[in-house]
């Protein structure tokens, strides 16, 4: 079986080869941790964004969407705490001269222990066969329990040291765990230093009058500064939410793993404004809501888990990640944070403007508390793309590469293929496309034998192929082939649209959340 690294390499090369994701400015050898979405990638990304927007804004009468600017008044970032606290702890290896995030080095170390646990589980599953009870094994195997304790102790200490800004202890932890530079194998480390992740830029033409700005490191602040506008103009009553999607920028030091950690990326965030004191209940509600959204895509319940934070961000009183099983292990996909009244309170203080809500039931004004849900669109893209990419052994001994994207998100819903390039078949194929294109993205493909075209569409993630042959001219029927099980049906041309709609209709998929 291919190892994790090989699988991931395949994901990256497939994304490039099939027009999903390429390195930015590739003709100039690329720009590190910046990527472009090509023709299929842009469609998949748009579909994910729409799936999120519909679930958030369309399905919730008390949530509205906005589109705030990337540039914001610089005081925003002072108020939000990003100028002072949006730092990563960095450490350099003196021999390789490579720079690392100190916390990531420690987390990678614990991931290796986690991998040992998985190995133990796999061994035991083999030994006990059908009688194997994974939960029981995890709870009772002395070796696994010891590994777990080790992980817990390490992460707790890391969390505590970061919380207390005790960078010397973070370095001590790295040394005690004998963590070596992945590049050189050396354990010769510098001290740990803090590094601010915001990109700076300037607004204005002349050097002396120019204003220092930041590219926003999160979309959330665009929502907070618009809280009162939206509440008043939309006559919103608490509890209510404001959602938005858009670009964010971070000067990530450990920018690797393809589009998992980028310097320019897109977020889909929602801030839910609530009455102080109700945050625990709403935090739980949003945890469940967001998990349901993920599970509705049918990518396997076992591939998701919650990971509650030990170390809370400066604005939060509770926080969890929804983690997904990427090819390189379980990693954060989405964050759910109980942000208290930190942001609105800070913007009140720095702007001198009241950002309060008058509660007619209580007959008093207060600064609302906030529950935030924040997901990286690119990271969601990677979760879906890497999960969908499969090498399948077929009954005839051959293999096929298939991208089993959830049909609702697939960039192209159907390919229409004339069996041959003559006898009026291309013309009929184009007529079918002309009828379908009002509802779906459909493409025409006439090159190569039909079997190769099927394989090409499988690898492209297209859920349906519609083949037009000579019989089609006589009885107005076509063959429709399903990507996932490769089954073929003969159906009337007039039925094709309905068959596709049944599988790609967003409503049907979203209703899984109900
Ligand atoms: N407003 C809260 C916030 O920004 P975060 O945990 O820093 O919280 C939220 O980011 C989500 O944004 C993450 O769960 C991840 O999906 C995505 N994200 C963060 N940094 C990213 C990066 N450098 N590249 C891609 N996605 C990123």
XYZ file of C-alpha atoms and ligand atoms in Angstrom:
541
model
C 0.000 0.000 0.000
C 1.185 3.505 -0.844
C 2.427 5.495 2.139
C 0.962 8.839 3.230
C 3.658 10.830 1.480
C 3.083 9.042 -1.838
C -0.679 9.546 -1.576
C -0.181 13.230 -0.920
C 2.235 13.607 -3.833
C -0.398 12.019 -6.035
C -3.000 14.509 -4.788
C -0.740 17.449 -5.653
C 0.172 16.148 -9.099
C -3.430 15.191 -9.916
C -4.621 18.669 -8.924
C -2.132 20.149 -11.363
C -2.634 17.670 -14.195
C -6.430 17.981 -14.205
C -6.688 21.778 -14.007
C -7.530 22.120 -10.314
C -4.625 23.811 -8.517
C -1.252 25.071 -9.706
C 1.538 27.005 -8.089
C 1.145 30.770 -8.520
C 3.386 32.392 -11.167
C 4.667 28.981 -12.163
C 6.488 30.279 -15.246
C 8.732 32.213 -12.829
C 9.265 29.046 -10.740
C 6.320 29.827 -8.486
C 5.797 31.729 -5.272
C 6.075 29.775 -2.073
C 2.740 28.838 -0.431
C 0.688 30.798 -2.978
C -1.516 28.879 -5.407
C -3.844 29.517 -8.344
C -7.050 27.637 -8.982
C -7.353 26.591 -12.619
C -10.565 25.971 -14.560
C -11.803 22.964 -12.552
C -10.456 24.213 -9.240
C -12.261 27.536 -9.572
C -15.564 25.714 -10.161
C -15.066 23.301 -7.262
C -14.130 26.185 -4.982
C -17.171 28.197 -6.074
C -19.432 25.200 -5.404
C -18.000 24.664 -1.907
C -18.464 28.360 -1.182
C -22.069 28.184 -2.345
C -22.713 25.028 -0.300
C -21.500 26.875 2.768
C -23.340 30.122 1.954
C -26.648 28.395 1.357
C -26.375 26.392 4.593
C -25.421 29.486 6.545
C -27.356 32.373 5.008
C -30.219 30.932 2.969
C -31.253 28.299 5.505
C -31.073 30.552 8.560
C -33.558 33.383 8.681
C -31.453 35.118 11.332
C -28.132 35.063 9.456
C -27.234 37.568 6.740
C -24.159 37.789 4.522
C -21.845 40.723 3.825
C -18.735 41.394 1.749
C -16.335 43.696 3.618
C -13.125 45.155 2.147
C -9.741 43.506 2.597
C -8.184 46.825 3.586
C -9.365 48.070 6.945
C -8.459 51.021 9.124
C -5.175 50.050 10.836
C -6.618 50.645 14.309
C -8.861 47.628 13.654
C -5.837 45.384 14.123
C -4.681 47.150 17.245
C -8.162 46.670 18.737
C -8.445 43.043 17.646
C -5.124 42.222 19.303
C -3.436 41.159 16.069
C -0.722 43.844 16.227
C 0.375 42.685 19.659
C -0.554 39.028 19.782
C -0.833 37.507 16.295
C 2.535 35.843 16.531
C 4.046 32.474 15.871
C 6.862 31.120 18.053
C 9.822 30.539 15.729
C 12.990 28.571 16.168
C 15.966 28.263 13.809
C 18.210 25.299 13.356
C 21.763 26.617 13.516
C 23.171 23.971 11.174
C 20.572 23.807 8.409
C 19.617 27.503 8.840
C 15.995 26.356 8.448
C 13.287 28.178 10.367
C 10.432 26.279 12.038
C 7.378 26.998 14.116
C 8.368 25.703 17.526
C 4.842 24.511 18.355
C 4.611 22.647 15.025
C 7.874 20.816 15.724
C 6.408 19.593 19.015
C 3.045 18.716 17.438
C 4.771 16.783 14.654
C 6.589 14.857 17.369
C 3.273 13.930 19.038
C 1.834 12.987 15.617
C 4.597 10.383 15.380
C 3.483 8.926 18.717
C -0.113 9.004 17.404
C 1.072 7.001 14.378
C 2.525 4.387 16.764
C -0.922 4.067 18.371
C -2.467 3.497 14.955
C 0.096 0.801 14.265
C -0.761 -0.946 17.549
C -4.447 -0.800 16.601
C -3.793 -2.256 13.148
C -1.698 -5.080 14.654
C -4.347 -5.915 17.246
C -7.149 -5.786 14.674
C -5.259 -8.354 12.646
C -4.605 -10.558 15.672
C -8.167 -10.547 17.043
C -10.057 -10.501 13.731
C -13.823 -10.043 13.996
C -13.698 -10.093 17.803
C -11.642 -6.874 17.839
C -13.180 -4.033 19.838
C -11.240 -0.875 18.982
C -12.681 1.297 21.756
C -11.876 -1.307 24.390
C -8.387 -1.809 23.014
C -7.677 1.935 23.043
C -8.852 2.167 26.644
C -7.012 -0.877 28.002
C -3.830 -1.610 26.043
C -1.019 -0.558 28.448
C 1.191 0.517 25.555
C -1.521 2.661 23.956
C -2.494 4.195 27.291
C 1.163 5.084 27.920
C 1.479 6.668 24.463
C -1.698 8.685 25.060
C -0.438 9.919 28.411
C 2.833 10.940 26.826
C 1.020 12.931 24.120
C -1.211 14.594 26.709
C 1.697 15.570 28.937
C 3.633 17.062 26.023
C 0.695 19.027 24.610
C -0.391 20.288 28.013
C 3.102 21.574 28.729
C 3.324 23.184 25.278
C -0.080 24.833 25.778
C 0.919 26.130 29.214
C 4.260 27.509 28.056
C 2.716 29.295 25.080
C -0.091 30.665 27.231
C 2.442 32.039 29.704
C 4.732 33.284 26.911
C 7.418 31.064 28.421
C 9.432 30.630 25.221
C 12.456 29.312 27.108
C 10.344 26.355 28.238
C 9.198 25.710 24.664
C 12.859 25.441 23.682
C 13.559 23.228 26.716
C 10.693 20.953 25.641
C 12.123 20.624 22.132
C 15.495 19.734 23.589
C 14.091 17.272 26.133
C 12.101 15.486 23.415
C 15.324 15.384 21.380
C 13.539 16.791 18.356
C 15.904 17.038 15.395
C 15.731 19.321 12.363
C 13.806 17.295 9.743
C 16.246 18.530 7.101
C 19.661 18.093 8.710
C 18.961 15.814 11.662
C 20.743 18.371 13.881
C 19.537 19.285 17.390
C 21.416 22.567 17.482
C 18.589 25.084 18.050
C 18.421 28.863 18.598
C 16.138 30.385 21.240
C 12.423 30.630 20.415
C 11.255 34.091 19.234
C 7.845 35.575 18.424
C 7.114 36.677 14.829
C 4.042 38.711 13.709
C 2.155 37.107 10.824
C 0.452 40.144 9.303
C 1.521 41.477 5.914
C 2.020 45.239 5.877
C 1.370 47.581 2.966
C 0.887 51.308 2.389
C -2.078 53.432 1.362
C -1.377 56.736 -0.414
C 0.925 58.173 -3.049
C 3.683 60.006 -1.219
C 6.081 58.457 1.238
C 5.441 60.983 4.053
C 1.626 60.963 3.876
C 1.231 57.236 3.272
C -0.668 55.268 5.883
C 0.552 51.893 7.073
C -2.026 49.204 6.472
C -2.273 45.476 6.924
C -3.776 42.889 4.634
C -6.496 41.356 6.802
C -5.344 38.142 8.513
C -8.968 37.051 9.087
C -12.308 38.131 7.630
C -13.947 38.246 11.075
C -13.015 41.856 11.852
C -14.893 43.084 8.754
C -17.983 41.599 10.398
C -17.372 43.135 13.826
C -16.896 46.673 12.500
C -20.158 46.284 10.539
C -22.105 44.834 13.461
C -24.172 47.933 14.172
C -24.800 48.838 10.491
C -26.197 45.401 9.789
C -28.117 45.119 13.044
C -29.846 48.451 12.453
C -30.450 48.320 8.695
C -31.510 44.660 8.841
C -33.497 45.217 12.056
C -31.799 42.114 13.367
C -32.796 40.756 16.763
C -30.398 38.845 18.969
C -29.550 36.027 18.456
C -28.437 36.715 14.885
C -25.439 36.062 12.682
C -23.376 37.806 10.024
C -21.521 35.660 7.513
C -18.918 36.401 4.904
C -16.408 34.702 2.664
C -13.220 36.297 1.426
C -9.454 36.416 1.191
C -7.181 36.540 4.218
C -3.390 36.839 4.329
C -0.805 35.492 6.734
C 2.950 35.459 6.460
C 3.075 31.800 7.469
C 6.532 30.556 8.283
C 5.847 26.885 8.003
C 3.952 27.113 4.755
C 3.811 23.611 3.389
C 1.438 20.761 2.699
C 0.194 22.367 -0.491
C -3.016 24.389 0.002
C -3.335 23.317 3.651
C -1.344 26.316 4.858
C -1.085 29.201 2.423
C 0.012 32.819 2.621
C -3.071 34.005 0.710
C -6.207 31.986 1.375
C -9.947 32.275 1.665
C -12.074 31.997 4.779
C -15.787 31.382 5.280
C -16.689 32.870 8.634
C -19.835 33.522 10.596
C -20.147 35.554 13.796
C -23.250 34.774 15.820
C -24.249 37.576 18.223
C -25.887 36.407 21.433
C -26.962 37.499 24.878
C -24.127 37.334 27.448
C -24.457 34.197 29.546
C -25.889 32.064 26.730
C -22.523 31.359 25.122
C -22.142 27.775 26.382
C -25.473 26.721 24.879
C -24.813 28.450 21.519
C -21.264 27.124 21.375
C -22.629 23.565 21.648
C -25.352 24.301 19.084
C -22.851 25.603 16.532
C -20.475 22.707 17.141
C -23.293 20.310 16.259
C -24.567 22.414 13.313
C -21.172 22.634 11.712
C -20.441 18.954 12.155
C -23.771 18.156 10.477
C -22.782 20.357 7.520
C -19.567 18.401 7.101
C -21.233 15.019 7.447
C -23.885 15.942 4.847
C -21.185 15.628 2.188
C -20.917 11.909 2.887
C -17.154 11.724 3.330
C -17.334 9.287 6.265
C -18.146 10.128 9.889
C -14.927 8.410 10.981
C -12.882 11.061 9.161
C -13.958 13.907 11.462
C -13.367 14.610 15.117
C -13.498 17.524 17.543
C -10.315 18.702 19.169
C -10.868 21.064 22.080
C -8.167 23.688 22.573
C -5.868 23.565 25.576
C -4.431 26.966 24.718
C -7.143 29.532 24.071
C -6.631 32.501 21.754
C -6.588 35.902 23.421
C -10.275 36.466 22.564
C -11.851 33.093 23.427
C -13.423 31.441 26.497
C -13.903 28.110 24.684
C -12.664 26.790 21.366
C -12.646 23.592 19.384
C -11.418 22.469 15.997
C -13.245 20.181 13.653
C -10.390 18.019 12.452
C -10.411 16.023 9.241
C -8.309 13.020 8.344
C -6.072 14.442 5.613
C -3.525 12.175 3.883
C -1.019 13.441 6.478
C -3.271 12.695 9.471
C -6.018 14.431 11.459
C -5.624 18.220 11.165
C -7.715 21.321 11.790
C -10.306 22.053 9.142
C -12.593 24.476 10.948
C -12.532 26.411 14.202
C -15.500 27.134 16.469
C -14.758 29.804 19.033
C -16.683 31.389 21.849
C -15.223 34.911 21.466
C -17.054 36.547 24.400
C -17.515 40.343 23.988
C -13.816 40.754 23.336
C -13.992 42.066 19.762
C -16.993 44.385 20.013
C -15.755 45.618 23.397
C -12.300 46.369 21.982
C -13.738 48.168 18.922
C -15.925 50.258 21.232
C -12.869 51.232 23.212
C -10.632 52.059 20.246
C -13.278 53.763 18.056
C -15.104 55.571 20.823
C -18.413 54.441 19.244
C -21.002 52.409 21.113
C -21.390 48.917 19.649
C -24.292 47.779 21.779
C -27.616 46.132 21.281
C -30.785 47.359 22.937
C -32.628 44.266 24.122
C -36.360 45.100 24.160
C -37.194 42.120 26.386
C -34.646 43.070 29.029
C -35.143 46.776 28.397
C -31.373 47.325 28.512
C -28.362 47.667 26.225
C -25.351 45.365 26.220
C -22.324 44.405 24.150
C -23.314 41.031 22.665
C -21.221 37.910 23.067
C -20.134 36.061 19.935
C -19.841 32.482 18.752
C -17.684 32.232 15.652
C -17.475 29.472 13.069
C -14.450 29.814 10.801
C -13.439 27.472 8.016
C -10.712 27.764 5.393
C -12.200 27.331 1.928
C -8.902 26.099 0.523
C -8.524 23.640 3.377
C -12.039 22.352 2.762
C -11.103 22.017 -0.911
C -8.078 19.937 0.060
C -10.160 17.756 2.385
C -12.656 17.023 -0.371
C -10.124 16.622 -3.146
C -7.749 14.342 -1.236
C -10.584 12.221 0.132
C -12.107 11.823 -3.328
C -8.997 10.754 -5.197
C -8.858 6.937 -5.493
C -6.957 4.256 -7.359
C -9.413 1.423 -7.932
C -8.676 -2.136 -8.967
C -11.222 -3.262 -11.516
C -12.592 -6.750 -12.084
C -10.660 -7.129 -15.323
C -7.378 -6.629 -13.458
C -6.801 -3.044 -14.628
C -6.903 0.007 -12.394
C -8.620 3.346 -12.782
C -7.961 6.733 -11.217
C -11.222 8.251 -10.123
C -12.020 11.511 -8.378
C -15.169 10.676 -6.429
C -16.105 14.263 -5.591
C -19.509 14.688 -3.953
C -21.620 15.109 -7.111
C -23.142 18.336 -5.796
C -19.693 19.950 -5.799
C -18.231 18.478 -9.005
C -17.029 21.206 -11.416
C -18.603 19.498 -14.425
C -21.764 17.515 -13.918
C -21.773 15.626 -17.220
C -19.698 15.011 -20.319
C -21.564 14.354 -23.542
C -19.690 11.980 -25.811
C -20.596 11.110 -29.423
C -19.482 7.527 -30.052
C -17.926 8.607 -33.361
C -17.163 12.003 -34.853
C -19.531 11.586 -37.821
C -22.979 10.443 -38.962
C -24.724 13.297 -37.159
C -23.709 12.082 -33.660
C -21.703 15.254 -32.778
C -24.695 17.374 -33.795
C -27.058 15.416 -31.538
C -24.509 15.606 -28.702
C -24.418 19.399 -29.068
C -28.214 19.551 -29.013
C -28.196 17.633 -25.718
C -25.596 20.033 -24.307
C -27.680 23.011 -25.418
C -30.622 21.648 -23.446
C -28.605 20.735 -20.309
C -26.371 23.810 -20.069
C -29.126 25.972 -18.574
C -29.027 23.866 -15.437
C -25.573 22.303 -15.282
C -21.954 22.666 -16.317
C -21.629 20.136 -19.145
C -18.801 19.542 -21.582
C -18.362 17.954 -24.971
C -15.615 15.394 -25.614
C -15.094 13.537 -28.883
C -11.383 12.702 -28.773
C -10.144 9.081 -28.326
C -12.042 5.827 -27.873
C -15.046 6.078 -25.592
C -13.379 3.933 -22.886
C -10.504 6.405 -22.633
C -12.938 9.283 -22.490
C -14.704 7.603 -19.554
C -11.375 7.259 -17.755
C -10.566 10.905 -18.439
C -13.897 12.030 -16.968
C -13.438 9.678 -13.978
C -10.120 11.341 -13.234
C -11.699 14.749 -13.731
C -14.438 13.992 -11.200
C -17.371 14.240 -13.647
C -20.283 12.253 -12.149
C -21.999 11.399 -15.470
C -21.058 10.561 -19.036
C -23.796 10.671 -21.650
C -22.929 8.671 -24.750
C -24.643 9.307 -28.051
C -24.572 6.427 -30.567
C -26.337 5.452 -33.776
C -29.335 4.095 -31.890
C -29.742 7.584 -30.367
C -30.552 8.927 -33.830
C -33.271 6.339 -34.247
C -34.997 6.274 -30.864
C -33.791 9.401 -29.041
C -32.126 7.399 -26.256
C -28.579 7.620 -24.893
C -26.384 5.688 -22.483
C -25.791 7.386 -19.176
C -22.790 6.136 -17.202
C -22.360 6.734 -13.481
C -18.821 7.620 -12.398
C -18.851 5.892 -9.003
C -20.145 2.413 -9.879
C -19.523 2.609 -13.654
C -23.048 1.356 -14.264
C -24.646 2.252 -17.572
C -28.341 2.735 -18.323
C -30.150 3.299 -21.571
C -32.502 6.236 -21.058
C -34.564 8.671 -23.128
C -32.733 11.910 -23.908
C -35.643 13.754 -22.321
C -34.880 12.025 -18.961
C -31.172 12.887 -18.781
C -31.613 16.272 -17.106
C -33.805 14.786 -14.400
C -31.381 11.932 -13.683
C -28.482 14.362 -13.281
C -30.548 16.767 -11.174
C -31.489 14.007 -8.722
C -27.829 13.469 -7.829
C -26.462 16.993 -7.956
C -29.324 19.002 -6.509
C -27.933 21.092 -3.638
C -31.226 21.023 -1.781
C -31.149 17.218 -1.503
C -27.611 17.259 -0.127
C -28.276 20.085 2.299
C -31.377 18.319 3.603
C -29.035 15.667 5.035
C -28.294 18.249 7.721
C -31.896 18.365 8.915
N -11.384 34.283 12.749
C -10.815 33.164 13.392
C -9.702 32.580 12.664
O -9.208 33.142 11.686
P -8.103 30.506 12.595
O -8.177 29.224 13.371
O -6.825 31.258 12.626
O -9.293 31.384 13.162
C -9.734 29.641 10.774
O -8.494 30.209 11.093
C -9.603 28.660 9.647
O -8.958 29.272 8.525
C -8.739 27.443 9.961
O -9.493 26.430 10.602
C -8.275 27.010 8.580
O -9.258 26.207 7.959
C -8.174 28.319 7.839
N -6.764 28.796 7.770
C -6.086 29.462 8.732
N -4.843 29.746 8.312
C -4.738 29.245 7.065
C -3.688 29.224 6.087
N -2.520 29.795 6.310
N -3.926 28.602 4.896
C -5.124 28.042 4.652
N -6.147 28.043 5.529
C -5.965 28.632 6.714
